[in-house]
Coordinates of C-alpha atoms in Angstrom, one line a residue:
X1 CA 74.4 83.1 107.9
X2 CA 72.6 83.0 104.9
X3 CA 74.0 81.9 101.6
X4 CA 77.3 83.8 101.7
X5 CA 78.4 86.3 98.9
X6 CA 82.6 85.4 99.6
X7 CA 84.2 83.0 101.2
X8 CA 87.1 84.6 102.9
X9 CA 90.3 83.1 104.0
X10 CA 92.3 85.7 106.4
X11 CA 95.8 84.1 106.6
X12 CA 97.9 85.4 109.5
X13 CA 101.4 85.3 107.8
X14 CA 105.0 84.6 109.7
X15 CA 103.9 81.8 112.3
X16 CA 106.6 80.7 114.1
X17 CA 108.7 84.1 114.1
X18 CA 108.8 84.4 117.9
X19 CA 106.6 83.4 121.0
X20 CA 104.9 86.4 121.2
X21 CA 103.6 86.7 117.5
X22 CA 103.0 82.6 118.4
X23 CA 100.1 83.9 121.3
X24 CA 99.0 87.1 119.2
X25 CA 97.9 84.4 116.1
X26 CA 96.4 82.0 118.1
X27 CA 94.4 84.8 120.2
X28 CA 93.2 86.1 117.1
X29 CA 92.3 82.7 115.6
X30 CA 90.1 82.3 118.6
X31 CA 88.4 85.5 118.3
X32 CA 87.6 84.4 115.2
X33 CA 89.4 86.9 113.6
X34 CA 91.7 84.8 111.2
X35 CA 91.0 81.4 110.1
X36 CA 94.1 80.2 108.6
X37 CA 97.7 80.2 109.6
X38 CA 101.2 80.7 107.5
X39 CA 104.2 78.7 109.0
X40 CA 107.6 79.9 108.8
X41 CA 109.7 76.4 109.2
X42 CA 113.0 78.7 110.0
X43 CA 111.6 80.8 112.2
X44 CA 112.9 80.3 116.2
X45 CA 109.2 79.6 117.2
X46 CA 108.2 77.0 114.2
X47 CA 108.2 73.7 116.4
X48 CA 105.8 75.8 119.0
X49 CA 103.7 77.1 116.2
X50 CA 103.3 73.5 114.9
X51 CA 102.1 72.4 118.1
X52 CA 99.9 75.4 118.6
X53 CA 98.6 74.7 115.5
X54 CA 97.8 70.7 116.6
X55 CA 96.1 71.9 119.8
X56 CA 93.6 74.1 118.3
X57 CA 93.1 72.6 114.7
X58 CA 94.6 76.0 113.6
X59 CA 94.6 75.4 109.3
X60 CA 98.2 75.6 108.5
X61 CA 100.4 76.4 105.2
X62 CA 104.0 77.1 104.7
X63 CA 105.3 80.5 104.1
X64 CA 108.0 79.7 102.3
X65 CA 111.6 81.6 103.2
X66 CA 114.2 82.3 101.1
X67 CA 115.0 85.8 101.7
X68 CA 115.6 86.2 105.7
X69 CA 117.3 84.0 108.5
X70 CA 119.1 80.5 107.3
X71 CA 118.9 78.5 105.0
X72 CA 116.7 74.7 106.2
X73 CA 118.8 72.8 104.1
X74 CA 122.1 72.3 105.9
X75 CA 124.4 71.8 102.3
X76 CA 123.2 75.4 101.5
X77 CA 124.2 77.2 104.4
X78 CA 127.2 78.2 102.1
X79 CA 125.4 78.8 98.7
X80 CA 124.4 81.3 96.4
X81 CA 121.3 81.6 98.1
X82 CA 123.3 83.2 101.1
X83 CA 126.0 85.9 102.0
X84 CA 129.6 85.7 103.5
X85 CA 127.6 85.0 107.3
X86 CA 125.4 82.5 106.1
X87 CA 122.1 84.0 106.0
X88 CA 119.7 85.0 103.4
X89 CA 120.6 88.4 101.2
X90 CA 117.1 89.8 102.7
X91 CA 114.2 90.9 101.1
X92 CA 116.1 93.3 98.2
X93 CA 119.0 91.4 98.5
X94 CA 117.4 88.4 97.0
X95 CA 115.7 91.0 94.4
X96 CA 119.0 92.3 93.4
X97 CA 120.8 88.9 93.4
X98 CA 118.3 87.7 91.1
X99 CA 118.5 90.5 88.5
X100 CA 122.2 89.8 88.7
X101 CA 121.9 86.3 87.3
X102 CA 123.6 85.3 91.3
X103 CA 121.3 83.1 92.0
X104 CA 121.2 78.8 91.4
X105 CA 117.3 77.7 90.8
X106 CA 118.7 74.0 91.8
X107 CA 119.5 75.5 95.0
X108 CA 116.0 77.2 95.3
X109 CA 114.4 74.3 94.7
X110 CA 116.3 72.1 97.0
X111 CA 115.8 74.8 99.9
X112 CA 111.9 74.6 99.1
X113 CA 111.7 71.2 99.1
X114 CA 114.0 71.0 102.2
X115 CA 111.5 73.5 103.9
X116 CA 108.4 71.5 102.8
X117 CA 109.8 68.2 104.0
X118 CA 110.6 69.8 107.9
X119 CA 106.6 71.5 107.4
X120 CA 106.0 67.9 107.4
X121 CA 107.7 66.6 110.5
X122 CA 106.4 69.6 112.5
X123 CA 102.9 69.1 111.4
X124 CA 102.4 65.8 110.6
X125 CA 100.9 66.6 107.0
X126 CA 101.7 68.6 103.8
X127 CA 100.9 71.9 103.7
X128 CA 97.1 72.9 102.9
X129 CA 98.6 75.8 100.7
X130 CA 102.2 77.3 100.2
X131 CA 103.1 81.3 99.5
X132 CA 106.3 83.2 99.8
X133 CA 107.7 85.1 102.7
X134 CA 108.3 88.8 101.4
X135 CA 106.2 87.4 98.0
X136 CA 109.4 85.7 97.0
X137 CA 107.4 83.1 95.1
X138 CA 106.3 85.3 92.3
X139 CA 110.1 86.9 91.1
X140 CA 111.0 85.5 87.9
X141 CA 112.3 81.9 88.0
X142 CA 111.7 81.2 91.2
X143 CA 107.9 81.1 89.9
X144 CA 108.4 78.1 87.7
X145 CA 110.5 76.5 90.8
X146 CA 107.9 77.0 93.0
X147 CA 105.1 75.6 90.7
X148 CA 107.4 73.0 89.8
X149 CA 107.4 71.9 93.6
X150 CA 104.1 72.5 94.1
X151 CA 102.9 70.2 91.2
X152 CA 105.3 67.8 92.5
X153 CA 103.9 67.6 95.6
X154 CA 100.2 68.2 95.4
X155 CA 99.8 71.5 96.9
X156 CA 97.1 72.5 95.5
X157 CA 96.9 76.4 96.7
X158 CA 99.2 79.8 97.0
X159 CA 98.8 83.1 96.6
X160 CA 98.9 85.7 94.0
X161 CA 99.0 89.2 95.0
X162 CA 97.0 90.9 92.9
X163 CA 95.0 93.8 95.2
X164 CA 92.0 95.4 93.3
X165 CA 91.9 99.1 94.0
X166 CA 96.1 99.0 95.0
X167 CA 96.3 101.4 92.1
X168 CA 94.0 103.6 93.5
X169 CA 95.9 103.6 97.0
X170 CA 96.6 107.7 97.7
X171 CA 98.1 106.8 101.1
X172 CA 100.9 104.5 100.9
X173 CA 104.0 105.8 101.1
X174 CA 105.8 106.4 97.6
X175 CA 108.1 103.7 98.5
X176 CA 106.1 101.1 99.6
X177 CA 103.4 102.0 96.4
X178 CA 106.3 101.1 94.2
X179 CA 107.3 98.1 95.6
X180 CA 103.9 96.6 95.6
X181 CA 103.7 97.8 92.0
X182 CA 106.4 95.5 91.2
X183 CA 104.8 92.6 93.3
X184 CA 101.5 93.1 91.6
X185 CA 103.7 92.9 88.1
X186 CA 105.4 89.5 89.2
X187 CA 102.7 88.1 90.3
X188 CA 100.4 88.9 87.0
X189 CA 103.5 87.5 85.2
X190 CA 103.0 84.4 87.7
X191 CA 99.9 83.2 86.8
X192 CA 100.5 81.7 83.1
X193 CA 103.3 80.0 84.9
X194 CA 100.8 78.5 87.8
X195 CA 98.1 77.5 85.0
X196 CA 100.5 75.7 83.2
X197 CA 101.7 73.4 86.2
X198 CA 97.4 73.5 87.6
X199 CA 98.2 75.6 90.8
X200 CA 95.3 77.0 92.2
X201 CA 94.6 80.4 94.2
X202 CA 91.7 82.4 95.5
X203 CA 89.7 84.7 92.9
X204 CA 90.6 87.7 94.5
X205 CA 93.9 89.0 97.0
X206 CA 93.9 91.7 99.6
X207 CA 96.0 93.0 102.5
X208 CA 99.0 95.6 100.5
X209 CA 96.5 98.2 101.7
X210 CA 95.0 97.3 104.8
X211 CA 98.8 96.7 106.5
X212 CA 100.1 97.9 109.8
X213 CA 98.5 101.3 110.4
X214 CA 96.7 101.3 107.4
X215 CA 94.2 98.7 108.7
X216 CA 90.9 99.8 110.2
X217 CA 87.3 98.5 109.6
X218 CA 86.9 101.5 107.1
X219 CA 89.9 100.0 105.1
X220 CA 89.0 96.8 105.5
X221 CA 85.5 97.4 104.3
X222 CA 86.9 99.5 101.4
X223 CA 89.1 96.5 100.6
X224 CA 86.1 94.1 100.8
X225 CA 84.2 96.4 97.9
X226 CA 86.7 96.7 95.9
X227 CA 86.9 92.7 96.1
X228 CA 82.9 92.4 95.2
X229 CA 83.3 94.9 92.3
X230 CA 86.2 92.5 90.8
X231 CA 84.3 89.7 91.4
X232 CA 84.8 85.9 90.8
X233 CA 87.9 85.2 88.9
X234 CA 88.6 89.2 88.6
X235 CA 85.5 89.3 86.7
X236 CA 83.3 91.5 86.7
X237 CA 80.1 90.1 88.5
X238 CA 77.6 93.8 88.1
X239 CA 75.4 91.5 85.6
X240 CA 74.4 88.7 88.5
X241 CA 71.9 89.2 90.9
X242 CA 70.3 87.3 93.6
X243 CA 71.1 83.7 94.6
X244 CA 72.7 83.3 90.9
X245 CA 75.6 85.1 92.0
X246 CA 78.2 83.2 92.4
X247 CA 80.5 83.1 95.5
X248 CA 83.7 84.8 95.5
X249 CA 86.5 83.2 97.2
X250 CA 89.5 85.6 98.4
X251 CA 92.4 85.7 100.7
X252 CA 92.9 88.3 103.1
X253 CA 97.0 88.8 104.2
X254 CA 97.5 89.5 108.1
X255 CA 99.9 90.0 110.5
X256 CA 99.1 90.3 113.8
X257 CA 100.7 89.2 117.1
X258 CA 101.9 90.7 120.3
X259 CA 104.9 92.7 119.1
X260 CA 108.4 90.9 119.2
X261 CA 110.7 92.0 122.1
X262 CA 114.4 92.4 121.0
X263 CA 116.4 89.6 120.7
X264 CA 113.9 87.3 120.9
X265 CA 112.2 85.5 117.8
X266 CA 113.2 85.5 114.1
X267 CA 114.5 83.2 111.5
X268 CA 118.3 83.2 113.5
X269 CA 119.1 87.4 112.9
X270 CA 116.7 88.1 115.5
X271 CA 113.4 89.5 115.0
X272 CA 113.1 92.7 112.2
X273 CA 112.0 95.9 112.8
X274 CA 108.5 94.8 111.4
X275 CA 108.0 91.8 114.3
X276 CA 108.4 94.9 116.9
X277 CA 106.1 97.4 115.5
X278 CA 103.1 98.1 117.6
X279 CA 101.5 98.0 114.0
X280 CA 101.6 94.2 114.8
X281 CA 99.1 94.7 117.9
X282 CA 97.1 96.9 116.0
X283 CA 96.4 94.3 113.6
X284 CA 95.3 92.2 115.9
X285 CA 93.2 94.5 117.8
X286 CA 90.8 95.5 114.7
X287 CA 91.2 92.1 113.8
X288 CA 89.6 90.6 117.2
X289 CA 87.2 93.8 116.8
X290 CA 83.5 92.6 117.2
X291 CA 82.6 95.5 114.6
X292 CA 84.6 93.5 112.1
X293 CA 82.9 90.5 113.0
X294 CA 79.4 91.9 112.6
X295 CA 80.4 93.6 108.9
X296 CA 81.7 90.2 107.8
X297 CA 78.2 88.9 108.8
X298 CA 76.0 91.9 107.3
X299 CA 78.0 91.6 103.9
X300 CA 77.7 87.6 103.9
X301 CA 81.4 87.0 104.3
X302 CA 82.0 83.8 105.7
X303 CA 86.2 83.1 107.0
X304 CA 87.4 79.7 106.1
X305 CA 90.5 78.4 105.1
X306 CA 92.6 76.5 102.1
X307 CA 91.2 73.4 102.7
X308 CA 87.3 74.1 102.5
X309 CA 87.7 76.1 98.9

């Protein structure tokens, strides 16, 4: 490929939630359609991820959890991070705990450190970049957590979902547009905090609008304009031209895999409605699509991962 316009990292999120979303990631990392893998240490399928991961030098963060399944950090199982059974409140449950002032930031931080230090003895090495299950990572206070652990740490990557052309989105349901509203608000809110503590992240998010059934190559290529309009940094980039134009680098959110069967998979609930959708297949099918492949190569987009930013 010539010199690429954007270097693309397409993470495939929730590795590790069962066997069969296990096979669907690693089938689509060897179809070259993703090039980067999120781990979730809780999951049922983490220590088989981690090996997955060995065996085929799959690049390999940590999605961190704190909103579904248990806690990794045994002295938390009873906590105010969980409810009367001893799992997480779930993805508005942790919202609505949070708003309520219910929530210890100790505890969050010793549940994040607790899930970076079993990344570890599953992989062998710290994670190459660390985001938040259900965006978790950007809610108020558990930002300055995260960064905090981060910084500790040295990760030096995690994502800040901020989609150019979301606001423009006419077909996702009212709902859902809402929600990601929010998201894009906490994580704009997010980034002074990740500055502050030198926490890095791609110039430009996507993946709200290409989810599930909303991901075709048409979306996807929309999604990829509306990522060379914003250009480096978020920045306009209309005025350079030619070789002087500077890369972008992005992130691309996925989440294919073979669709969960019931009762088998999650992080100790079983696996969600979401991890059973055919929506996960589809994913993976337009992701593996050699039509993909060939627009990633006519628009100079060149997949990598964390580490090679």
């Amino acid at each position: 490929m010539p010199q690429p316009r954007m270097m693309l990292v397409v993470t495939g999120d929730d590795f590790g939630y069962c066997p069969r979303r296990n096979r669907g990631i690693v089938d689509c990392f060897l179809a070259g359609g993703i090039s980067n893998v999120s781990l979730l240490v809780n999951a049922s399928a983490a220590k088989d991820a981690a090996d997955l991961a060995k065996r085929y030098s799959i690049p390999i963060g940590l999605h961190a959890n704190l909103s579904e399944g248990t806690p990794v950090c045994q002295s938390l199982q009873a906590s105010t991070l969980t409810n009367q059974c001893g799992f997480f409140h779930g993805k508005m449950g942790f919202r609505q705990a949070l708003e309520r002032g219910q929530l210890s930031m100790k505890q969050v931080e010793l549940e994040l450190r607790a899930q970076v230090r079993l990344f570890i003895e599953l992989t062998g090495h710290l994670p190459h970049h660390m985001d938040g299950h259900q965006h978790v990572h950007v809610l108020p206070e558990v930002r300055d957590v995260f960064a905090q652990v981060l910084s500790d740490l040295r990760i030096p990557y995690t994502r800040v979902p901020v989609e150019p052309g979301l606001h423009s989105c006419t077909w996702l349901p009212a709902h859902l547009h809402r929600f990601y509203m929010q998201v894009e608000k906490d994580a704009l809110d997010s980034i002074p905090v990740f500055s502050r503590y030198g926490i890095r992240w791609p110039d430009v998010y996507l993946g709200l609008t290409t989810m599930g059934q909303n991901m075709s190559i048409h979306s996807l290529q929309r999604a990829l304009s509306h990522a060379f309009a914003a250009g480096p940094s978020g920045t306009t980039s209309s005025s350079a031209s030619g070789s002087s134009q500077p890369v972008i680098k992005a992130e691309l959110m996925v989440h294919p895999g073979y669709p969960s069967h019931p009762h088998e998979g999650g992080c100790g609930e079983g696996p969600d409605d979401f991890s059973q959708s055919a929506e996960r297949q589809h994913e993976l099918n337009v992701l593996k699509d050699p039509s993909l492949l060939a627009l990633y190569s006519q628009e100079r987009v060149q997949l990598c991962a964390f580490k090679d930013l």
